Short mmCIF file of C-alpha atoms in Angstrom, two decimals:
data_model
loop_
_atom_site.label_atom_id
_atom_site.label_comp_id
_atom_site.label_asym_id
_atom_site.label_seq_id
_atom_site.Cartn_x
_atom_site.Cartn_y
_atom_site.Cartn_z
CA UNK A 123 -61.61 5.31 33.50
CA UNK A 124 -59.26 5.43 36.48
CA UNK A 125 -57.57 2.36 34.98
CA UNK A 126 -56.66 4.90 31.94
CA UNK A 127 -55.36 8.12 33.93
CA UNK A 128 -51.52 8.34 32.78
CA UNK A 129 -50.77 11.33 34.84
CA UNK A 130 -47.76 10.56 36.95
CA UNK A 131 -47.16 7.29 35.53
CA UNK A 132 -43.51 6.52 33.63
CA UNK A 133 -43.33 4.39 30.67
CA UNK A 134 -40.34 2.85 30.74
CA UNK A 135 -38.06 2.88 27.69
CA UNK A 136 -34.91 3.77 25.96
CA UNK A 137 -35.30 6.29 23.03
CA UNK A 138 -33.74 9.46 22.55
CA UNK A 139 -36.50 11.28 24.52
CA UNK A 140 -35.98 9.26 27.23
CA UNK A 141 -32.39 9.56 27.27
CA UNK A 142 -32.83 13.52 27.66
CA UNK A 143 -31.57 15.17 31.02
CA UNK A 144 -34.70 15.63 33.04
CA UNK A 145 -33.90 19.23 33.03
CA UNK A 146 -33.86 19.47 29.53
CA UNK A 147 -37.58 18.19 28.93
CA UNK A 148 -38.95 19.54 31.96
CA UNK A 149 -37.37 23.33 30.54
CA UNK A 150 -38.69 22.06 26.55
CA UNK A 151 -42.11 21.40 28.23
CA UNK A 152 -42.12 24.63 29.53
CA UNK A 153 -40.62 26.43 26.83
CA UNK A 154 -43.13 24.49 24.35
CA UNK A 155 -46.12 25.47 26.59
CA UNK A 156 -45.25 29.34 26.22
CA UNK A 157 -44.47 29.28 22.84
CA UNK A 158 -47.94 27.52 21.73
CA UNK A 159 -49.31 30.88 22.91
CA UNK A 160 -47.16 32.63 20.34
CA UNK A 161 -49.40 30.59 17.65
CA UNK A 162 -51.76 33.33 16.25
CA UNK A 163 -52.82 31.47 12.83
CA UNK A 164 -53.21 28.21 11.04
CA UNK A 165 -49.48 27.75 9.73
CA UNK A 166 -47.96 28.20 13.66
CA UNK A 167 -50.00 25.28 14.79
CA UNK A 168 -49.29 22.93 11.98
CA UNK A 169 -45.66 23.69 13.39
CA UNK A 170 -46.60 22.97 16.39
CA UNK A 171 -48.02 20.06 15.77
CA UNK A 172 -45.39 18.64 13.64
CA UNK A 173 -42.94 19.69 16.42
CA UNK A 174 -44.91 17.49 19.17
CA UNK A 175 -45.53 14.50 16.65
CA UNK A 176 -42.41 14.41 15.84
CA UNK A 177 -41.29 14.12 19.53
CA UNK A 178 -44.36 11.89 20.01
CA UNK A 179 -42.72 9.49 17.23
CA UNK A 180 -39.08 9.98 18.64
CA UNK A 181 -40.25 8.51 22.54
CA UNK A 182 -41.42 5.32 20.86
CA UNK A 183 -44.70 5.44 23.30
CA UNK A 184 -47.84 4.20 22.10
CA UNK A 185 -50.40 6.42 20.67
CA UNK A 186 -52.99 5.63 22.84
CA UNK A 187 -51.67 6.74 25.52
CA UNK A 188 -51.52 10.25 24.49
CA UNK A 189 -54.99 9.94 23.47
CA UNK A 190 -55.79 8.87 27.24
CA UNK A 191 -54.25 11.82 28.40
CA UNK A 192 -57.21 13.57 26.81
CA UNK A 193 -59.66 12.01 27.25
CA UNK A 194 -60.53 13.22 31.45
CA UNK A 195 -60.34 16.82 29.86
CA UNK A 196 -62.20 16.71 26.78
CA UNK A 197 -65.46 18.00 28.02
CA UNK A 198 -63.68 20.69 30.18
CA UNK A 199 -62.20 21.62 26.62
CA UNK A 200 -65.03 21.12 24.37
CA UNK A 201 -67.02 23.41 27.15
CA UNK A 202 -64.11 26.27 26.87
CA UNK A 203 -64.85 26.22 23.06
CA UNK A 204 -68.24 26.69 23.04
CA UNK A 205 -68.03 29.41 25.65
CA UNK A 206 -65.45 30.88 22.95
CA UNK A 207 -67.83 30.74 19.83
CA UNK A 208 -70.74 31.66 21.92
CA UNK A 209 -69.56 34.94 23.31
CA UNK A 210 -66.27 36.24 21.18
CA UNK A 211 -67.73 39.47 19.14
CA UNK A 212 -65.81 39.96 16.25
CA UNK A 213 -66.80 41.50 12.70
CA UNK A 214 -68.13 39.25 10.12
CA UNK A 215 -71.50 37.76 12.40
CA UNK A 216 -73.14 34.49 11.23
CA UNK A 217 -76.05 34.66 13.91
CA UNK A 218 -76.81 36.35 16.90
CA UNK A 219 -79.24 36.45 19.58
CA UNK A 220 -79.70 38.38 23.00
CA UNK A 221 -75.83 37.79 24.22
CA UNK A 222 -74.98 34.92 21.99
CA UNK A 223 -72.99 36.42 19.35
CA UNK A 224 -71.46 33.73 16.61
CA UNK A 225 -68.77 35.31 14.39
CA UNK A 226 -66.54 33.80 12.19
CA UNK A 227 -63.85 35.52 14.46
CA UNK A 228 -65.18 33.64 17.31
CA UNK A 229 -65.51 30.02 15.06
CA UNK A 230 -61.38 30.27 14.08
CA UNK A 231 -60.63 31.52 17.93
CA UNK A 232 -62.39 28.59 19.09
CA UNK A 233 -60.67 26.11 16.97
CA UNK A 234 -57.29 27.49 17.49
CA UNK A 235 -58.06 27.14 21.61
CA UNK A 236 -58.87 23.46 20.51
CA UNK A 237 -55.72 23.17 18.99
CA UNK A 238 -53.71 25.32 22.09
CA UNK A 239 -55.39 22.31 24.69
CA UNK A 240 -54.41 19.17 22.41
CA UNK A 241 -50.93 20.34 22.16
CA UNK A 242 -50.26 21.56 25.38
CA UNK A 243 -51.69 18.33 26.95
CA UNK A 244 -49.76 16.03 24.57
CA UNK A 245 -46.17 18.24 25.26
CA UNK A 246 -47.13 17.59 29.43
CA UNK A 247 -48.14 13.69 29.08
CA UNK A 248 -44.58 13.05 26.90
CA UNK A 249 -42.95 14.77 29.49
CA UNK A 250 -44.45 12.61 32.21
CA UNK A 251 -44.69 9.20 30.55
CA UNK A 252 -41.20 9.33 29.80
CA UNK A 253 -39.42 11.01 32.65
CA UNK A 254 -39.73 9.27 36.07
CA UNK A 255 -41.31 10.89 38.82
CA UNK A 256 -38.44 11.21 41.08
CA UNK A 257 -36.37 12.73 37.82
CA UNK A 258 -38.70 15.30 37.74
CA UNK A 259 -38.55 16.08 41.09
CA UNK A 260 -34.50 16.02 41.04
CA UNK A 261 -34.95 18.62 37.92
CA UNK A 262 -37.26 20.90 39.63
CA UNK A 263 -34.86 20.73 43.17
CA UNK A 264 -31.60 21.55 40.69
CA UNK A 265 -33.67 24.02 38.95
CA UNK A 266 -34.76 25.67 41.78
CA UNK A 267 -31.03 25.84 43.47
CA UNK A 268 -30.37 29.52 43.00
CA UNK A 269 -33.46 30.21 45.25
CA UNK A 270 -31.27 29.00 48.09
CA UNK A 271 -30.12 32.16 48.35
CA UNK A 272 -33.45 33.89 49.30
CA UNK A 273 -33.49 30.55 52.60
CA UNK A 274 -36.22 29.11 50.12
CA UNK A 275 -36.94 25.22 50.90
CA UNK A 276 -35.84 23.98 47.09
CA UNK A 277 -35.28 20.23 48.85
CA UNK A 278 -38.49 19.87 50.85
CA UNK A 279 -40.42 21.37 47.76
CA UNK A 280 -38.72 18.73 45.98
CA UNK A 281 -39.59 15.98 48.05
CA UNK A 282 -43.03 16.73 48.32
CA UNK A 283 -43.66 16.78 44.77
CA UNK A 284 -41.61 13.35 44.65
CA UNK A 285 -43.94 11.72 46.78
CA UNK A 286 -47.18 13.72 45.39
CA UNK A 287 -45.96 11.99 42.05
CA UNK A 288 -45.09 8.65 43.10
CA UNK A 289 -48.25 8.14 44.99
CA UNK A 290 -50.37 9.78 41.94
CA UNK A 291 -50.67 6.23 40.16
CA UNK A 292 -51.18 4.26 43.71
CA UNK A 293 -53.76 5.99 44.68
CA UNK A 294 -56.04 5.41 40.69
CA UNK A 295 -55.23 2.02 41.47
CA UNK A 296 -56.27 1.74 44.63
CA UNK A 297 -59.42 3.71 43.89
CA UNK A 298 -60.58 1.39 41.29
CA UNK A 299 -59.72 -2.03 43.37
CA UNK A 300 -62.75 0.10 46.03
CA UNK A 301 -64.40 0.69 43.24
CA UNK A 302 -64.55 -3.09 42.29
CA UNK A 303 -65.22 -4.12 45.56
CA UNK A 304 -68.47 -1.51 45.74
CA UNK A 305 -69.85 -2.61 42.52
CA UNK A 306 -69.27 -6.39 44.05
CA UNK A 307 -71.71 -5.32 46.78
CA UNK A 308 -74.17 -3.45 44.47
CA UNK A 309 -73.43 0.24 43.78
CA UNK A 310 -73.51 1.73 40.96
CA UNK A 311 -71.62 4.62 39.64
CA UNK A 312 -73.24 6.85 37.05
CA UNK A 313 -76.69 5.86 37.45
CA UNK A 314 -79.31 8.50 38.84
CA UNK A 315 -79.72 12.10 39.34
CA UNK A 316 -76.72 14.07 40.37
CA UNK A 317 -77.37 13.98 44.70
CA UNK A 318 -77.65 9.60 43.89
CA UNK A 319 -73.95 9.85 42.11
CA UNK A 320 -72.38 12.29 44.82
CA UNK A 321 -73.75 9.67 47.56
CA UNK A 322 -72.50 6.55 45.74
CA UNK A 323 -69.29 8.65 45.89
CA UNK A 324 -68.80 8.63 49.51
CA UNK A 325 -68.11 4.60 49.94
CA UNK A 326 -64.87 5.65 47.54
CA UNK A 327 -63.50 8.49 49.31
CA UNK A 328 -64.07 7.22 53.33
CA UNK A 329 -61.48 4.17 52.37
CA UNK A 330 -59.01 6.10 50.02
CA UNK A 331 -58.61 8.93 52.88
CA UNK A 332 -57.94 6.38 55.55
CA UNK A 333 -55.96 4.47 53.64
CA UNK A 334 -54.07 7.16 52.30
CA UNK A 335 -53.65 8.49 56.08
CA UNK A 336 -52.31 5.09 56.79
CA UNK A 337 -49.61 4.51 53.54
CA UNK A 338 -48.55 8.90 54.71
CA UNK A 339 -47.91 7.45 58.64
CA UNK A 340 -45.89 4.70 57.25
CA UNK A 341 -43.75 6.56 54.95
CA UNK A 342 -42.79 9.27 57.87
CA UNK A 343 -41.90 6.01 60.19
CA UNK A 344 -39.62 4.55 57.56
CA UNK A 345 -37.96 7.97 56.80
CA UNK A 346 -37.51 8.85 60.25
CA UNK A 347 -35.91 5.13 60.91
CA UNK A 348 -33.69 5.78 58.04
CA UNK A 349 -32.62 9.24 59.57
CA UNK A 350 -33.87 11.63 57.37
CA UNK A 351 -33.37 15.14 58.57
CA UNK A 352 -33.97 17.17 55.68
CA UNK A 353 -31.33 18.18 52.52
CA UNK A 354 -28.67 19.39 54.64
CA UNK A 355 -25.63 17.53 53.97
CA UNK A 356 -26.81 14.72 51.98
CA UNK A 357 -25.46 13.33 48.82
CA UNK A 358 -27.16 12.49 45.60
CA UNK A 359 -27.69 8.78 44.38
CA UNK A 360 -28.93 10.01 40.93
CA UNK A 361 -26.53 12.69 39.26
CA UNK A 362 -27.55 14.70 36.33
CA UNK A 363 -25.54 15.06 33.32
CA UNK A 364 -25.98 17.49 30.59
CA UNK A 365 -25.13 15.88 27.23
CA UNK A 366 -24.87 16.63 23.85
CA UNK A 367 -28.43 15.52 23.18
CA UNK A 368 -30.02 18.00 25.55
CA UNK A 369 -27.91 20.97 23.44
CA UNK A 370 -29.26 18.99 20.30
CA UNK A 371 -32.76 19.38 21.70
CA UNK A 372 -32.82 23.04 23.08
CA UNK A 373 -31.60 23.60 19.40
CA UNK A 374 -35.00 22.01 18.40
CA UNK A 375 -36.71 24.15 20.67
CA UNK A 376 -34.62 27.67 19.45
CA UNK A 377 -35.67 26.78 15.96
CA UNK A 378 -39.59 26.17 16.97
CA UNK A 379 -39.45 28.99 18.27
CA UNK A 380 -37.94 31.52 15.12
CA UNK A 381 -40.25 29.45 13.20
CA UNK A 382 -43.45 30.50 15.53
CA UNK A 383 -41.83 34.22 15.51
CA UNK A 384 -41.63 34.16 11.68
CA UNK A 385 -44.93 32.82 10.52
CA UNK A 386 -47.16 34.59 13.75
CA UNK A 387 -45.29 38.13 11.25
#
């Protein structure tokens, strides 16, 4: 499964999506995320979901991949829905007993929470798989620059999250070459009762600590040898431009959301 985890990895391509000023899909992303909440019925998430497939379709990534992104939250989001037709009240009952109250109320609530997950976690994986990390981090930092004002540390929050991000993917990786090397010397993962699968846990997470101890020691010797001293006074190697595509694409986004306004009246 670790193999599979996309978050924090960058698929590297050249369609319009990918094109976009960091800022501008990192603000869409956002901007998509709070108006999925607007979605109150069944026509303002077929917009929604022709909004994301269409921007799915337009970033030339596989399929798959978005499916992936799914998949390590699907019983976390199957287990919110049940909790949401078990216990929503709501006129129109189908069956009750003791607190378990299923109403129809509670069946459509549950779907359209479905529905709020799926999109929400497709909008965040196209973001990621086609933005690199360190663009991310440069649109958060130049996001962030009015908070300057207020002495707030926009640059070292930046960096952090650049390194948080870059590291994301080498860490999965690294984790499943242990992994390989366990199950080469006889453990097995996801066999017995719950205490047998935390213990055969422990031979993963000794090795990835230390190790990730190790690669954190290293990186703070190369920066300091490079004389890093924090933001003050440095230039930027990567400058972002706004372009006419970014206006073309907070267009898309005004017009998803009138369209969300309109049909949630």
């Amino acid at each position: 499964m670790l193999d599979k985890f996309i978050f924090g990895r960058y698929i590297k391509g050249d369609s319009w999506i990918h094109r976009l000023d960091p800022r501008t899909k990192l603000m869409a992303s956002f901007f998509y995320i709070a108006a999925v909440f607007l979605a109150n019925n069944m026509w303002t998430y077929v917009v929604g979901f022709v909004f994301v497939m269409l921007a799915v379709v337009a970033s030339k990534v596989p399929f798959q991949f978005f499916i992936n992104g799914v998949k390590p939250l699907i019983w976390l989001i199957l287990f919110t829905v049940i909790l949401q037709i078990l216990f929503t009240g709501g006129a129109d009952p189908i069956w009750q007993w003791g607190i378990i109250n299923i109403t129809r109320f509670g069946i459509i609530n549950g779907i359209f929470i479905f529905c709020r997950f799926i999109l929400i976690i497709f909008m965040s994986t196209l973001m990621t798989l086609t933005t690199p990390p360190l663009g991310i981090a440069d649109a958060i930092e130049s996001l962030l620059q009015p908070l300057k004002v207020i002495h707030f540390p926009v640059h070292e929050l930046a960096l952090m999250l650049s390194i948080a991000l870059r590291f994301v993917p080498t860490l999965m990786d690294e984790a499943q070459k242990i992994m390989n090397a366990q199950r080469a010397r006889g453990v097995e993962f996801g066999e017995g009762n719950l205490f047998q699968q935390m213990k055969a846990v422990v031979p993963i997470l000794v090795p990835l600590f230390v190790s990730s101890f190790e690669r954190a020691d290293d990186l703070a010797t190369a920066m300091e040898a490079r004389g890093y001293h924090g933001g003050e006074g440095r230039t930027k190697y990567r400058i972002l431009k706004w372009q006419s595509r970014d206006i073309v694409a907070g267009g898309c986004c005004l017009v998803l959301l009138v369209l969300l306004v309109v049909l949630r009246a």
